[in-house]
mmCIF file of C-alpha atoms in Angstrom:
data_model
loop_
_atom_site.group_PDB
_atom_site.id
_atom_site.type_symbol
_atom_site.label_atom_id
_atom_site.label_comp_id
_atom_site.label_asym_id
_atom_site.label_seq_id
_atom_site.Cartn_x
_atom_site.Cartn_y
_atom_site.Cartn_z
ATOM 1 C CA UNK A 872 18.218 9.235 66.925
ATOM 2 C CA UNK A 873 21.756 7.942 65.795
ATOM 3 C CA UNK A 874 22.206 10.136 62.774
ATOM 4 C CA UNK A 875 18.962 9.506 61.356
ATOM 5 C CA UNK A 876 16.646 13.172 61.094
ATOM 6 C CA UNK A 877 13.886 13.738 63.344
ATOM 7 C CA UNK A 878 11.719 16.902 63.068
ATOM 8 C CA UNK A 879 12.843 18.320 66.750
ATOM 9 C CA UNK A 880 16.553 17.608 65.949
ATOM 10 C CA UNK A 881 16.016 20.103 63.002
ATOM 11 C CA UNK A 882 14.416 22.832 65.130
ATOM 12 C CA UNK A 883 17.499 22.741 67.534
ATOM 13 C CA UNK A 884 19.427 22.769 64.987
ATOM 14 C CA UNK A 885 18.378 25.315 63.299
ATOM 15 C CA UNK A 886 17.559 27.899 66.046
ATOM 16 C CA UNK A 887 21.697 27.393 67.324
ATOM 17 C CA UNK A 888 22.201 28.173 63.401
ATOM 18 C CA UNK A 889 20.677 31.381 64.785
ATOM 19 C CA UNK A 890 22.644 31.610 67.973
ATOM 20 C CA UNK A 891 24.076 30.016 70.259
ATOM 21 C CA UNK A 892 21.198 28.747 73.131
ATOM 22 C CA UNK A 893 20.625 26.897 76.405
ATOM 23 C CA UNK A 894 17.680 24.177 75.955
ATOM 24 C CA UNK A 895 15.388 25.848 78.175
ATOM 25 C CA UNK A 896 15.563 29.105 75.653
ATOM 26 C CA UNK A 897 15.179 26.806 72.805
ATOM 27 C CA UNK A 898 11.987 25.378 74.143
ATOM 28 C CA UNK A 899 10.812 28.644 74.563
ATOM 29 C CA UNK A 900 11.489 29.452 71.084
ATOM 30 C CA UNK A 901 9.869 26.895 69.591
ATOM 31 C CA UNK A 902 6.717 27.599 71.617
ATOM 32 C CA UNK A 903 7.033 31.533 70.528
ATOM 33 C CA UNK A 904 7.013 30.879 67.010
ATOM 34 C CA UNK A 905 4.497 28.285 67.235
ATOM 35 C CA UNK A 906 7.105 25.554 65.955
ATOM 36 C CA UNK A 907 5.323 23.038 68.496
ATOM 37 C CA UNK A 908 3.076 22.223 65.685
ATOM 38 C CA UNK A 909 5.479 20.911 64.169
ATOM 39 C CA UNK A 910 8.137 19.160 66.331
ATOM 40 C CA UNK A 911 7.310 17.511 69.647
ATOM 41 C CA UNK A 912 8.034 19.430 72.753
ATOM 42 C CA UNK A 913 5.301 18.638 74.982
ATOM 43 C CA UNK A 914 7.383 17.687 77.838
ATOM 44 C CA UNK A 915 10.144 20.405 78.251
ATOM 45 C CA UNK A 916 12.693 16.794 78.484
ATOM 46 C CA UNK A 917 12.179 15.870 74.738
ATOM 47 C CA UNK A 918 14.379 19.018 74.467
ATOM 48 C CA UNK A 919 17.075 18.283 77.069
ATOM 49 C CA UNK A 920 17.559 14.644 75.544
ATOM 50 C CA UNK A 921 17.590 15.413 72.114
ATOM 51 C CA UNK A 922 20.064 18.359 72.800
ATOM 52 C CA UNK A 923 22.001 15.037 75.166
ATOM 53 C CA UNK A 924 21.921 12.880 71.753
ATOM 54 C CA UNK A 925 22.755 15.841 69.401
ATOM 55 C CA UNK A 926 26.013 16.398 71.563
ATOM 56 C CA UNK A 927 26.804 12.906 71.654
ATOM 57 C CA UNK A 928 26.608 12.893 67.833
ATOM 58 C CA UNK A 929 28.850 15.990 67.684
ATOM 59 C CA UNK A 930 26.652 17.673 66.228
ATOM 60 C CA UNK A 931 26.382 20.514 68.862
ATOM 61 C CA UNK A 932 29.392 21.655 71.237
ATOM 62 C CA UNK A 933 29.065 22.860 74.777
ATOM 63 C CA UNK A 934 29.995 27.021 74.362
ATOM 64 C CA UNK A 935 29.843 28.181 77.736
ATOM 65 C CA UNK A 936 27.777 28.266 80.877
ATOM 66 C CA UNK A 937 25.406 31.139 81.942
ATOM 67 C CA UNK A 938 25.547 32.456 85.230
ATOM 68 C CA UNK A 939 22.619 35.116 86.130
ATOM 69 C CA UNK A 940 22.273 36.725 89.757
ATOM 70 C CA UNK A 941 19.076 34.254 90.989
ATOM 71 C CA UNK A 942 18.471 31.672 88.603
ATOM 72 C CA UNK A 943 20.617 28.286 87.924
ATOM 73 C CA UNK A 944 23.839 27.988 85.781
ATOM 74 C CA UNK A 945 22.338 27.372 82.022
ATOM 75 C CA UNK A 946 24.679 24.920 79.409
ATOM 76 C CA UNK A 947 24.346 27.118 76.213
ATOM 77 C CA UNK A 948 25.119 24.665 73.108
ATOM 78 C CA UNK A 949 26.294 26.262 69.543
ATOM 79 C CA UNK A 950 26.591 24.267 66.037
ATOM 80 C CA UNK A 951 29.635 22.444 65.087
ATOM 81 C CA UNK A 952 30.512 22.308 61.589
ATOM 82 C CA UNK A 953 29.665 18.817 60.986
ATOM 83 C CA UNK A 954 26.299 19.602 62.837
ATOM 84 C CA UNK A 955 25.852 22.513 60.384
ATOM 85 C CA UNK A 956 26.906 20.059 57.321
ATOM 86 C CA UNK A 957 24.402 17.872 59.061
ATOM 87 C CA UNK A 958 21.105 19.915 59.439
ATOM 88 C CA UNK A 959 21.942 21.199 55.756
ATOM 89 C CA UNK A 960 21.556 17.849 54.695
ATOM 90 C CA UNK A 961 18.526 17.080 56.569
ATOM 91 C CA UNK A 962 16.820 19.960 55.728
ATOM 92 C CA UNK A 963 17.665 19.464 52.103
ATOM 93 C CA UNK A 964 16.934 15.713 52.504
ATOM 94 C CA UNK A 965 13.211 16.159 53.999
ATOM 95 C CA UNK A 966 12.372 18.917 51.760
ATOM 96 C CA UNK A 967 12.912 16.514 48.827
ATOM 97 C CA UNK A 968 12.060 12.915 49.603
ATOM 98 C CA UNK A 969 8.804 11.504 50.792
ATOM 99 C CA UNK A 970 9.562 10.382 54.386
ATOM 100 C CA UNK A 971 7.303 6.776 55.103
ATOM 101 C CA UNK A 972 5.489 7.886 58.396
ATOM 102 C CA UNK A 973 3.564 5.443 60.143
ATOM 103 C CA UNK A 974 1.203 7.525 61.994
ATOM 104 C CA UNK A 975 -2.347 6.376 63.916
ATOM 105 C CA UNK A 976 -4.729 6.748 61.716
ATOM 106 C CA UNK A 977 -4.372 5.232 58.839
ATOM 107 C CA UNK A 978 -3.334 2.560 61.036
ATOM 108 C CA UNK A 979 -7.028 2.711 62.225
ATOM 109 C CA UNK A 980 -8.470 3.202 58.640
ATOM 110 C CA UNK A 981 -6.846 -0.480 58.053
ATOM 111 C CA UNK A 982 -8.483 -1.760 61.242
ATOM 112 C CA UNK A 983 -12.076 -0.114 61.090
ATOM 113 C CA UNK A 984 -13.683 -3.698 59.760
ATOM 114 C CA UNK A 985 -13.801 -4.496 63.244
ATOM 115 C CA UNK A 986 -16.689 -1.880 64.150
ATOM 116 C CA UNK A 987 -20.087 -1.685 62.524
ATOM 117 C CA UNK A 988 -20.138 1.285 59.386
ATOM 118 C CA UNK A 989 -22.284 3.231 61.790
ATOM 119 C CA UNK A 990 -19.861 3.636 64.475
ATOM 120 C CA UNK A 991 -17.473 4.337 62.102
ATOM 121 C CA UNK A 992 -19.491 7.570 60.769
ATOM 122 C CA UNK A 993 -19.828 8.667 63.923
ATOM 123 C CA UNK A 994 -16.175 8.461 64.602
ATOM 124 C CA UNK A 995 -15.260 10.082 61.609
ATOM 125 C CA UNK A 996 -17.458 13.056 61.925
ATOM 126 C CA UNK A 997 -16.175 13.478 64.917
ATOM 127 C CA UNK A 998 -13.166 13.276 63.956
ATOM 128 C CA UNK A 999 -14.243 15.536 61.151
ATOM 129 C CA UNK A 1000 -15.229 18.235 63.553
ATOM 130 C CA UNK A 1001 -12.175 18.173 65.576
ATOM 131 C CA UNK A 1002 -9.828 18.849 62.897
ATOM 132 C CA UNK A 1003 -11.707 21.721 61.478
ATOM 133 C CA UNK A 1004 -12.034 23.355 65.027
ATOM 134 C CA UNK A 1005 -8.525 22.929 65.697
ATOM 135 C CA UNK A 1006 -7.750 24.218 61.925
ATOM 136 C CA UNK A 1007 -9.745 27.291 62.870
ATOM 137 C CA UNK A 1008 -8.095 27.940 66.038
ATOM 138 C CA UNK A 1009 -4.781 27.467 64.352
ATOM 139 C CA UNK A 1010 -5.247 29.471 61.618
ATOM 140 C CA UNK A 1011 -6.657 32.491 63.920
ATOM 141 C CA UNK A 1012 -3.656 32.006 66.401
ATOM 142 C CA UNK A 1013 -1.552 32.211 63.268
ATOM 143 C CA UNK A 1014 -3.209 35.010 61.333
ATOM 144 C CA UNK A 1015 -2.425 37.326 64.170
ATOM 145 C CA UNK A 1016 1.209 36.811 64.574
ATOM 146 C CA UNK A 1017 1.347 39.247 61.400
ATOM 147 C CA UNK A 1018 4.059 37.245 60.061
ATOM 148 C CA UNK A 1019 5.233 37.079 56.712
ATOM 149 C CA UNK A 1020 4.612 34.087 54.526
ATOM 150 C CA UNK A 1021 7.631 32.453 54.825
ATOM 151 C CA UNK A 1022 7.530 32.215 58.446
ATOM 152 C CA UNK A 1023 4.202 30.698 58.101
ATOM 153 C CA UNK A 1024 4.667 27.946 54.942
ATOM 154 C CA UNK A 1025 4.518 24.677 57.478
ATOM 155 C CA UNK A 1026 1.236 26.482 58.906
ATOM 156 C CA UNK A 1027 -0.162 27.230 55.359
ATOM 157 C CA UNK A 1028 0.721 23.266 54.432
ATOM 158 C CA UNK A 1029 -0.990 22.371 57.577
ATOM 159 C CA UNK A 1030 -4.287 23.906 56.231
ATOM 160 C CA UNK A 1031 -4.310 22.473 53.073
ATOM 161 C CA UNK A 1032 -3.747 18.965 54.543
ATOM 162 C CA UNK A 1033 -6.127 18.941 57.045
ATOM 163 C CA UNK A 1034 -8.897 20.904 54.682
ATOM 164 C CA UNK A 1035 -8.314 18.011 52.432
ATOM 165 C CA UNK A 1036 -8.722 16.049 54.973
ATOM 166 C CA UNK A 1037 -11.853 17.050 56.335
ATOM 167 C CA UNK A 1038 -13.302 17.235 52.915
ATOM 168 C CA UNK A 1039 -12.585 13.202 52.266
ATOM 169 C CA UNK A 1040 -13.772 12.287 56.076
ATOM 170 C CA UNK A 1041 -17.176 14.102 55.003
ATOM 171 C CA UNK A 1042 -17.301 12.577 51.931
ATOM 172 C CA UNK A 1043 -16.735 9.107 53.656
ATOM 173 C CA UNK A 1044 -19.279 9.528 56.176
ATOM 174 C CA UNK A 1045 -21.492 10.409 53.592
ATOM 175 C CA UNK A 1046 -21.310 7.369 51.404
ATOM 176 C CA UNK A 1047 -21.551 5.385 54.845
ATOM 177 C CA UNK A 1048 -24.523 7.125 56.025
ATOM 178 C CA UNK A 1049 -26.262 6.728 52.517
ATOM 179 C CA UNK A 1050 -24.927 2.942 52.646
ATOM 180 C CA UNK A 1051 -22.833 3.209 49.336
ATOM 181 C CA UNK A 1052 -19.516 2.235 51.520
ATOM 182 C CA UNK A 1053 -20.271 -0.788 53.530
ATOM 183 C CA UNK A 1054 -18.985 -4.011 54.779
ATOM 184 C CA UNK A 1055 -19.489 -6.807 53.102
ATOM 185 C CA UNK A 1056 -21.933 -8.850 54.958
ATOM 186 C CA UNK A 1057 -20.006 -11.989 55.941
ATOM 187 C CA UNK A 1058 -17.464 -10.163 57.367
ATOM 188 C CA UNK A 1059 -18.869 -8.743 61.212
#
C-alpha cells in the first residue's frame, strides 16, 4: 500500500474518523452498512493487514486494548493526525481524478478474438443477466435499509453503471446475433 490510496484503506480510515475501533468491529461495520460493495473484505485478514500497513505508515496509532469478561483482548486503533491529513487527501484525491483501473473485463473485451462471435453472445448475455440480477438484489437489499441518500450515493452510482452496462452488453449481443459485429474472416 506504501502511501498510495486503496478503497479499504479509506473505509478504515474513515470509520476511526468516527471512533476509535478494533479491526474485528470495523469489519463488522463495513458489512452493516453494506460498504463491502465497495472495498474488499471478503476474508476478515484483508482488514487485519491493511490496519498492520496503516500503522506502519503512521497513519493509525494503537489507543488501548479491550478486555471483556469471555472474549480475547481486542487492539482498538484511532487516527493520527497525519492519518487524518492523509484520508482527507485521499478522499479529496479520488473524488476528483479518474483513477486508471485495470479490472477483468475489459481485459477480456481485448482478448474475445480468440472465441467464435457466437460464444461470445452467449457469454455476454450471460453476463448480461448476472449483472441485472445482482443489480436487483442490490438495489432491494438497499432500498430497505431506509437510508437517506447520502448514505446510499456509491449504491445509486453502482446502478447507473451497471444499468449502462447491461444496456451496451444487450446492444452488443444484438449486433452479434444479427451478424452486424463480427470477426473479420481471416482472423479465427
Amino acid at each position: 500500500m506504501g502511501r498510495s490510496r486503496s478503497p479499504l484503506a479509506l473505509v478504515l480510515l474513515v470509520l476511526l474518523a468516527e471512533e476509535p475501533a478494533h479491526p474485528y468491529r470495523m469489519h463488522e461495520l463495513i458489512r452493516a452498512r453494506g460498504k463491502d460493495r465497495v472495498a474488499n473484505v471478503a476474508s476478515r485478514n484483508s482488514v487485519y493487514q491493511a490496519v498492520e500497513r496503516l500503522e506502519r505508515l503512521g497513519l493509525i496509532a494503537v489507543r488501548g486494548v479491550d478486555r471483556d469478561a469471555g472474549r480475547p483482548e481486542r487492539t482498538v486503533y484511532e487516527l493520527t493526525p497525519d492519518g487524518t491529513a492523509t484520508m482527507l487527501d485521499w478522499l479529496r484525491g479520488m473524488l476528483s481524478e479518474p483513477a486508471v483501473e485495470y479490472p477483468e473485463f475489459p481485459a477480456a473485451l481485448a482478448s474475445l478474438l480468440i472465441l467464435p462471435p457466437a460464444e461470445v453472445a452467449d457469454l455476454l448475455d450471460r453476463r448480461a443477466d448476472a449483472v441485472e440480477s445482482a443489480l436487483d438484489a442490490a438495489k432491494a437489499e438497499v432500498d430497505g435499509l431506509g437510508l437517506a441518500r447520502p448514505f446510499l450515493l456509491e449504491e445509486e452510482y453502482a446502478q447507473t453503471v451497471g444499468r449502462a452496462e447491461v444496456a451496451w452488453l444487450r446492444g452488443v449481443v444484438a449486433d452479434l446475433r444479427s451478424g452486424t459485429l463480427t470477426w473479420p474472416a481471416d482472423w479465427t
